[in-house]
Coordinates of C-alpha atoms and ligand atoms in Angstrom, one line a residue:
M1 CA 84.3 114.4 109.7
V2 CA 85.1 114.0 106.0
K3 CA 88.5 115.0 104.8
S4 CA 88.5 116.5 101.3
I5 CA 91.5 116.1 99.0
D6 CA 91.9 116.6 95.3
A7 CA 94.0 115.5 92.3
T8 CA 93.7 115.7 88.5
V9 CA 93.3 112.0 88.3
A10 CA 91.9 109.6 90.9
I11 CA 93.3 106.1 90.3
I12 CA 91.4 103.1 91.8
G13 CA 93.7 100.2 92.3
A14 CA 97.5 99.8 92.9
G15 CA 98.0 96.9 90.6
P16 CA 100.4 97.2 87.7
S17 CA 97.8 99.3 85.7
G18 CA 97.2 101.9 88.4
L19 CA 100.9 102.2 89.4
L20 CA 102.1 102.6 85.8
L21 CA 99.4 105.2 85.1
S22 CA 100.4 107.2 88.1
Q23 CA 104.0 107.2 87.2
L24 CA 103.4 108.1 83.5
L25 CA 101.1 111.0 84.5
H26 CA 103.7 112.2 86.9
Q27 CA 106.2 112.3 84.0
S28 CA 103.7 114.6 82.2
G29 CA 103.3 116.8 85.3
I30 CA 99.8 115.5 86.1
S31 CA 98.9 114.8 89.7
S32 CA 97.1 111.6 90.8
V33 CA 96.1 109.8 94.0
I34 CA 95.9 106.0 94.2
V35 CA 93.3 104.3 96.3
E36 CA 93.9 100.6 97.0
R37 CA 91.6 98.1 98.7
T38 CA 94.3 95.7 100.0
S39 CA 97.7 96.0 101.7
K40 CA 101.1 96.8 100.1
K41 CA 102.3 93.4 101.3
R42 CA 99.5 91.5 99.5
V43 CA 100.0 93.5 96.3
L44 CA 103.7 92.7 96.4
E45 CA 103.1 89.0 97.1
R46 CA 101.0 88.3 94.0
I47 CA 102.7 86.0 91.5
R48 CA 101.6 86.4 87.9
A49 CA 103.1 85.9 84.5
G50 CA 106.5 87.2 83.6
I51 CA 106.9 87.6 79.9
L52 CA 107.1 91.2 78.7
E53 CA 106.4 92.5 75.3
R54 CA 108.6 95.3 73.8
G55 CA 105.8 97.8 74.4
T56 CA 105.7 96.9 78.1
V57 CA 109.4 97.5 78.4
E58 CA 108.9 100.8 76.6
G59 CA 106.2 101.7 79.1
M60 CA 108.6 101.0 82.0
E61 CA 111.3 103.1 80.2
E62 CA 108.8 106.0 79.7
A63 CA 108.0 105.7 83.4
G64 CA 111.7 106.0 84.3
C65 CA 111.5 102.6 86.0
A66 CA 113.4 100.3 83.7
E67 CA 116.8 100.3 85.3
R68 CA 116.6 97.0 87.3
L69 CA 114.5 95.4 84.6
H70 CA 117.3 96.0 82.0
A71 CA 119.9 94.7 84.5
E72 CA 118.1 91.5 85.5
C73 CA 115.9 90.5 82.7
I74 CA 116.4 87.4 80.5
P75 CA 115.8 88.1 76.8
H76 CA 114.1 85.4 74.7
D77 CA 114.6 85.0 71.0
G78 CA 112.1 82.2 70.5
V79 CA 109.3 80.1 71.9
I80 CA 108.8 76.4 71.8
L81 CA 105.5 74.6 71.0
S82 CA 105.2 70.9 71.8
F83 CA 102.6 68.4 70.9
D84 CA 102.5 64.9 72.4
G85 CA 106.2 65.2 73.1
E86 CA 107.3 66.5 69.6
Q87 CA 108.7 70.0 69.7
F88 CA 109.8 72.9 67.5
E89 CA 110.9 76.5 68.1
I90 CA 109.4 79.5 66.6
P91 CA 112.3 82.0 66.1
V92 CA 110.4 85.1 67.1
K93 CA 113.3 87.4 66.9
A94 CA 114.4 86.2 63.5
I95 CA 110.9 86.7 62.2
T96 CA 109.9 90.0 63.9
G97 CA 113.2 91.6 64.8
H98 CA 112.1 91.8 68.4
Q99 CA 112.5 89.7 71.6
V100 CA 110.3 89.2 74.6
I101 CA 111.9 89.4 78.0
V102 CA 111.5 87.5 81.2
Y103 CA 110.9 89.7 84.2
G104 CA 108.3 88.8 86.8
Q105 CA 105.2 90.9 87.3
T106 CA 106.1 91.0 91.0
E107 CA 109.3 92.8 90.2
I108 CA 107.4 95.3 87.9
T109 CA 105.0 96.1 90.8
K110 CA 107.9 96.5 93.2
D111 CA 109.8 98.9 90.9
L112 CA 106.6 101.0 90.3
I113 CA 105.8 101.2 94.0
D114 CA 109.4 102.2 94.8
A115 CA 109.2 104.9 92.2
C116 CA 105.9 106.3 93.6
E117 CA 107.3 106.3 97.1
A118 CA 110.6 107.9 96.0
R119 CA 108.8 110.9 94.7
G120 CA 106.6 111.2 97.7
Q121 CA 103.4 110.0 96.0
R122 CA 100.9 108.8 98.6
I123 CA 99.2 105.5 97.9
Y124 CA 96.2 105.0 100.1
W125 CA 96.6 101.3 101.1
D126 CA 93.9 99.1 102.8
C127 CA 91.0 101.4 102.0
A128 CA 87.5 100.2 102.4
D129 CA 84.2 101.2 100.8
A130 CA 85.5 103.0 97.8
E131 CA 82.5 104.6 96.0
L132 CA 82.5 106.6 92.8
A133 CA 80.1 109.5 92.2
G134 CA 79.4 112.2 89.6
L135 CA 80.8 110.2 86.7
D136 CA 78.5 112.0 84.3
S137 CA 79.9 115.4 85.4
N138 CA 83.3 117.1 85.0
A139 CA 83.9 116.8 88.7
P140 CA 83.7 113.1 89.7
Q141 CA 84.5 112.0 93.2
V142 CA 85.8 109.0 95.0
G143 CA 84.8 108.4 98.6
F144 CA 86.7 105.9 100.8
T145 CA 87.7 105.0 104.3
T146 CA 91.3 104.7 105.4
P147 CA 92.4 101.9 107.8
D148 CA 92.4 104.5 110.6
G149 CA 88.7 105.0 110.1
E150 CA 89.1 108.4 108.4
T151 CA 86.6 109.1 105.6
I152 CA 88.0 110.8 102.6
S153 CA 86.3 112.6 99.7
L154 CA 88.7 112.8 96.7
S155 CA 87.7 115.3 94.0
A156 CA 89.2 114.8 90.5
D157 CA 88.8 115.7 86.9
I158 CA 89.1 112.1 85.8
I159 CA 88.8 108.7 87.5
A160 CA 90.9 105.8 86.2
G161 CA 89.3 102.4 87.0
C162 CA 92.5 100.2 87.4
D163 CA 90.9 98.0 90.0
G164 CA 91.0 94.6 88.3
F165 CA 88.2 92.2 87.5
H166 CA 86.6 92.3 90.9
G167 CA 86.8 96.1 91.4
I168 CA 84.1 98.6 91.8
S169 CA 84.8 100.8 88.8
R170 CA 83.0 98.6 86.3
Q171 CA 80.2 98.0 88.7
S172 CA 79.7 101.7 89.0
I173 CA 78.7 101.9 85.3
P174 CA 74.9 101.5 84.8
A175 CA 74.3 98.0 83.6
A176 CA 72.3 99.3 80.6
R177 CA 75.4 101.1 79.3
L178 CA 77.7 98.0 79.4
R179 CA 78.1 95.1 77.0
E180 CA 79.9 92.1 78.4
F181 CA 81.4 89.2 76.4
E182 CA 82.7 86.1 78.2
R183 CA 84.1 82.7 77.6
T184 CA 85.1 80.4 80.4
Y185 CA 87.3 77.3 79.9
P186 CA 86.7 73.9 81.3
F187 CA 90.1 73.7 83.1
G188 CA 92.5 75.7 85.3
W189 CA 96.2 76.1 85.6
L190 CA 98.1 74.8 88.6
G191 CA 101.3 76.7 88.8
I192 CA 104.4 76.2 90.9
L193 CA 107.6 78.2 91.6
V194 CA 110.7 76.2 92.3
D195 CA 114.3 77.1 92.9
Q196 CA 115.8 75.0 90.2
P197 CA 117.3 76.1 86.8
P198 CA 114.7 76.1 84.0
V199 CA 114.5 73.0 81.8
A200 CA 115.0 75.0 78.6
H201 CA 116.2 78.5 77.8
N202 CA 112.9 79.3 76.1
V203 CA 109.3 79.1 77.3
I204 CA 107.6 75.8 76.2
Y205 CA 103.9 75.5 75.6
A206 CA 103.0 71.8 75.5
N207 CA 99.7 70.1 74.5
H208 CA 99.7 66.5 75.6
Q209 CA 96.9 64.0 75.6
D210 CA 97.0 64.1 79.4
G211 CA 96.6 67.9 79.3
F212 CA 98.5 71.2 78.8
A213 CA 101.9 72.0 80.4
L214 CA 104.0 75.2 80.4
A215 CA 107.6 75.6 81.3
S216 CA 108.6 79.2 82.1
M217 CA 111.1 80.8 84.4
R218 CA 111.8 83.8 86.6
S219 CA 115.6 83.6 86.5
E220 CA 118.5 81.3 85.7
T221 CA 117.9 79.5 89.0
R222 CA 114.1 79.8 89.5
S223 CA 111.5 78.1 87.3
R224 CA 107.8 78.7 86.9
Y225 CA 105.9 75.6 85.7
Y226 CA 102.3 74.9 85.1
V227 CA 99.9 72.0 84.3
Q228 CA 96.3 72.0 83.2
S229 CA 94.1 71.0 86.1
A230 CA 90.4 69.9 86.1
P231 CA 87.6 72.4 87.1
G232 CA 87.0 72.4 90.8
E233 CA 90.4 71.0 91.7
S234 CA 92.4 72.8 94.4
V235 CA 96.1 72.8 95.2
D236 CA 95.4 70.2 97.8
D237 CA 94.5 67.7 95.0
W238 CA 98.0 68.2 93.6
S239 CA 100.7 66.7 95.8
T240 CA 104.2 67.6 94.7
E241 CA 104.8 64.1 93.4
R242 CA 101.6 64.2 91.3
F243 CA 102.7 67.6 89.9
W244 CA 106.2 66.4 88.8
E245 CA 104.9 63.2 87.3
A246 CA 102.3 65.0 85.2
F247 CA 104.6 67.9 84.2
T248 CA 107.6 65.8 83.2
H249 CA 105.4 63.3 81.3
R250 CA 103.7 66.0 79.3
L251 CA 107.0 67.4 78.1
G252 CA 108.0 64.2 76.4
D253 CA 111.8 63.5 76.3
L254 CA 112.6 66.9 77.6
G255 CA 110.7 66.0 80.7
K256 CA 113.6 63.7 81.7
Q257 CA 115.9 66.8 82.0
V258 CA 113.6 68.6 84.4
K259 CA 115.2 69.3 87.8
T260 CA 112.5 68.8 90.4
G261 CA 112.3 70.0 94.0
E262 CA 110.0 71.3 96.7
P263 CA 107.9 74.2 95.3
I264 CA 108.2 77.5 97.1
E265 CA 104.7 78.4 95.9
K266 CA 101.8 76.5 94.5
S267 CA 98.5 78.1 93.2
I268 CA 95.6 77.3 90.9
A269 CA 93.8 79.7 88.6
P270 CA 90.7 79.4 86.4
L271 CA 90.9 80.5 82.8
R272 CA 88.6 83.1 81.3
S273 CA 88.2 85.4 78.4
Y274 CA 86.2 88.5 79.1
V275 CA 85.6 92.0 77.6
S276 CA 83.4 94.8 78.9
E277 CA 82.5 97.6 76.4
P278 CA 82.9 100.5 76.4
M279 CA 86.0 101.3 78.4
R280 CA 84.7 104.7 79.3
H281 CA 81.7 106.0 81.1
G282 CA 81.6 109.8 81.4
R283 CA 84.7 110.8 83.4
L284 CA 85.5 107.2 84.3
F285 CA 88.2 105.4 82.1
M286 CA 88.9 101.7 82.5
A287 CA 92.3 100.1 82.0
G288 CA 93.6 96.6 82.5
D289 CA 91.8 93.7 84.1
S290 CA 88.9 95.9 85.2
A291 CA 87.8 96.0 81.5
H292 CA 89.1 92.7 80.2
I293 CA 90.6 89.3 81.1
V294 CA 92.6 87.0 78.9
P295 CA 93.5 83.4 79.7
P296 CA 97.2 83.2 80.6
T297 CA 98.2 81.3 77.5
G298 CA 100.6 83.7 75.7
A299 CA 101.1 85.8 78.9
K300 CA 99.2 88.8 77.6
G301 CA 97.4 90.0 80.8
L302 CA 100.0 92.5 82.0
N303 CA 101.1 93.4 78.5
L304 CA 97.5 94.3 77.5
A305 CA 97.0 96.3 80.7
F306 CA 100.1 98.3 80.0
A307 CA 99.0 99.0 76.4
D308 CA 95.7 100.4 77.8
V309 CA 97.6 102.5 80.3
R310 CA 100.1 104.0 77.9
R311 CA 97.2 104.9 75.6
L312 CA 95.2 106.4 78.5
S313 CA 98.1 108.4 79.9
R314 CA 98.7 109.9 76.5
A315 CA 95.1 110.8 76.1
I316 CA 95.0 112.4 79.5
A317 CA 98.2 114.3 78.9
Q318 CA 96.9 115.7 75.6
W319 CA 93.6 116.7 77.2
H320 CA 95.5 118.3 80.1
A321 CA 97.7 120.3 77.7
S322 CA 95.0 121.4 75.2
G323 CA 91.8 121.4 77.2
S324 CA 90.2 119.5 74.2
E325 CA 88.0 116.5 75.0
E326 CA 88.9 114.9 71.7
P327 CA 91.8 112.7 72.9
L328 CA 89.7 111.3 75.7
E329 CA 86.8 110.6 73.3
G330 CA 89.0 108.3 71.2
Y331 CA 90.3 106.2 74.1
S332 CA 87.7 103.4 74.4
I333 CA 87.3 102.7 70.7
E334 CA 91.1 102.7 70.1
A335 CA 91.9 100.6 73.1
L336 CA 89.2 98.0 72.3
A337 CA 90.4 97.5 68.8
R338 CA 93.7 96.2 70.2
V339 CA 92.0 94.4 73.1
W340 CA 90.0 92.2 70.8
K341 CA 93.1 91.2 68.8
V342 CA 94.9 90.2 72.0
E343 CA 91.8 88.4 73.1
R344 CA 91.8 86.5 69.8
F345 CA 95.4 85.4 70.2
S346 CA 95.0 84.3 73.8
W347 CA 91.9 82.3 72.9
Y348 CA 93.6 80.8 69.9
L349 CA 96.6 79.6 71.8
T350 CA 94.4 78.3 74.6
S351 CA 92.2 76.5 72.1
M352 CA 95.2 74.9 70.3
M353 CA 97.2 73.9 73.3
H354 CA 94.7 72.4 75.9
Q355 CA 92.8 69.2 76.3
F356 CA 89.0 70.0 76.3
P357 CA 86.8 67.4 78.0
E358 CA 84.1 67.9 75.4
H359 CA 86.4 67.5 72.4
S360 CA 85.7 64.6 70.0
G361 CA 88.4 63.0 67.8
F362 CA 87.6 65.6 65.2
E363 CA 88.6 68.6 67.4
K364 CA 91.7 66.7 68.6
N365 CA 92.7 66.1 64.9
M366 CA 92.1 69.8 64.2
Q367 CA 94.6 70.7 67.0
R368 CA 97.1 68.3 65.6
A369 CA 96.6 69.7 62.1
E370 CA 97.0 73.2 63.4
F371 CA 100.3 72.3 65.1
D372 CA 101.6 70.6 62.0
Y373 CA 100.6 73.5 59.8
I374 CA 102.3 76.0 62.1
R375 CA 105.5 73.9 62.2
A376 CA 105.7 73.8 58.4
S377 CA 104.5 77.3 57.6
E378 CA 106.5 80.5 57.7
A379 CA 103.2 82.4 57.5
G380 CA 101.7 80.5 60.4
Q381 CA 104.9 81.1 62.5
T382 CA 104.9 84.8 61.6
M383 CA 101.3 85.1 62.9
I384 CA 102.3 83.5 66.3
A385 CA 105.6 85.4 66.5
E386 CA 104.2 88.9 65.9
N387 CA 101.4 88.4 68.4
Y388 CA 103.8 86.9 70.9
V389 CA 106.2 89.8 70.8
G390 CA 103.3 92.2 70.9
L391 CA 101.1 93.9 68.4
P392 CA 101.8 97.6 67.8
F393 CA 99.4 100.1 69.3
Ligands
LIG1 N1 89.0 99.8 95.7 C1 90.4 99.9 95.6 N2 91.2 99.0 95.0 C2 90.6 97.9 94.5 C3 89.2 97.7 94.6 C4 88.4 98.7 95.2 N3 87.1 98.5 95.4 N4 88.9 96.5 94.0 C5 90.1 96.0 93.6 N5 91.1 96.9 93.9 C6 92.6 96.7 93.6 C7 93.0 95.2 93.8 O1 93.2 95.0 95.2 C8 94.3 95.2 93.0 O2 95.4 95.6 93.8 O3 92.9 96.9 92.3 C9 94.0 96.3 91.9 C10 93.9 95.7 90.6 O4 95.1 95.0 90.2 P1 95.1 93.8 89.2 O5 94.0 92.9 89.5 O6 96.5 93.3 89.2 O7 94.8 94.5 87.8 P2 95.6 95.4 86.8 O8 96.4 96.3 87.6 O9 94.8 95.8 85.7 O10 96.7 94.3 86.2 C11 96.6 93.7 85.0 O11 98.3 92.4 86.0 O12 97.6 91.6 88.0 C12 97.8 91.3 86.7 O13 96.2 89.5 86.1 C13 96.5 90.9 86.0 O14 97.9 90.4 84.3 C14 96.9 91.3 84.7 C15 97.5 92.6 84.9
LIG2 C1 104.9 82.7 83.4 O1 106.2 82.9 83.3 O2 104.4 82.7 84.6 C2 104.1 82.5 82.2 C3 104.7 82.4 81.0 C4 103.9 82.3 79.9 C5 102.6 82.2 80.0 C6 101.9 82.4 81.2 C7 102.7 82.5 82.3 O3 101.8 82.1 78.9

């Protein structure tokens, strides 16, 4: 027996993109159903970056989900760059008039799930075998199986592919219609979470001859720290002692002030830049990691996803109100214009701040010259500051 249900928008994936989209559509009176492959517990356990642009905060406000964020967030007026132990701060607020704020992605996800549940929105967790059909028609469908073994056929006007890099949405687009652009980096990031006060009030991006290090935070008492790791390394290759030795050394003098401790979480992630074009195929619209990946340098992943989702929700709301296809038609081109700029910034900061095994003395001197140039140039600092707080969209 197949159970049939319907909604205006079928959302694949209950990550930050799918959850925000559902909430924004609800604010415009548009119904949606979310289908998620994994469990609520696993979605809530994921630890990702925690630096939010102004536009991301606005997205949470529009969604009516910013109360806890405003109560608990830590605003940042600047960001620190460090090179072989020498440091300077870019005063992003003084330059742009805007701050970024620290609020973990885990908290964003929790706030959005709570909002969905509070208004009785069903999220189909733990669903297997999601399949998209009829993308070229005005009546696309999503088939999936619930954990109780029930087969569901979901009819919608629009499907939103918010199912991340490994999802099925992008795979449902005929290969001949997609163009993919990718760059992988010859290193990863080993990240730890530790219940100790952060070493500095601001985030520090450090390039050291031994490799990159990043000092970030989740709260006044919880720090999030990273070091560059070699390809193929796993968390087992990084004892706690090895981590603290590498991390503190790479921060120079500031490293001596780091409060160490036993990590409460340790994970490793590869770095990749990736864009898939277009972000639309018929009635399927892609948003977030399903369409693009940025390396984490600059913390743009979530922010870029939210920029897509805000744009998509507006396009859907305009289409819904007017019946005109025009707002939907502009989505991919407009979203991609911003995506590529954010890809550029994430790639640039990654390139400037890491040790690349293939680099000769020439490239190492180029990095040093870039750092010295930015330190001395108002124009250079403005470029970084306006990207860091978030480009308009
Ligand atoms: N069916 C249903 N759900 C799926 C499927 C599928 N076939 N494949 C993947 N998913 C779910 C994943 O389990 C995940 O919960 O889609 C969700 C995608 O979430 P994210 O990967 O977090 O992607 P997105 O919501 O676009 O988030 C963008 O947040 O998670 C970070 O690194 C990410 O920073 C980026 C930003
Ligand atoms: C984080 O807080 O986890 C973080 C901060 C900045 C980054 C990436 C991650 O660039």
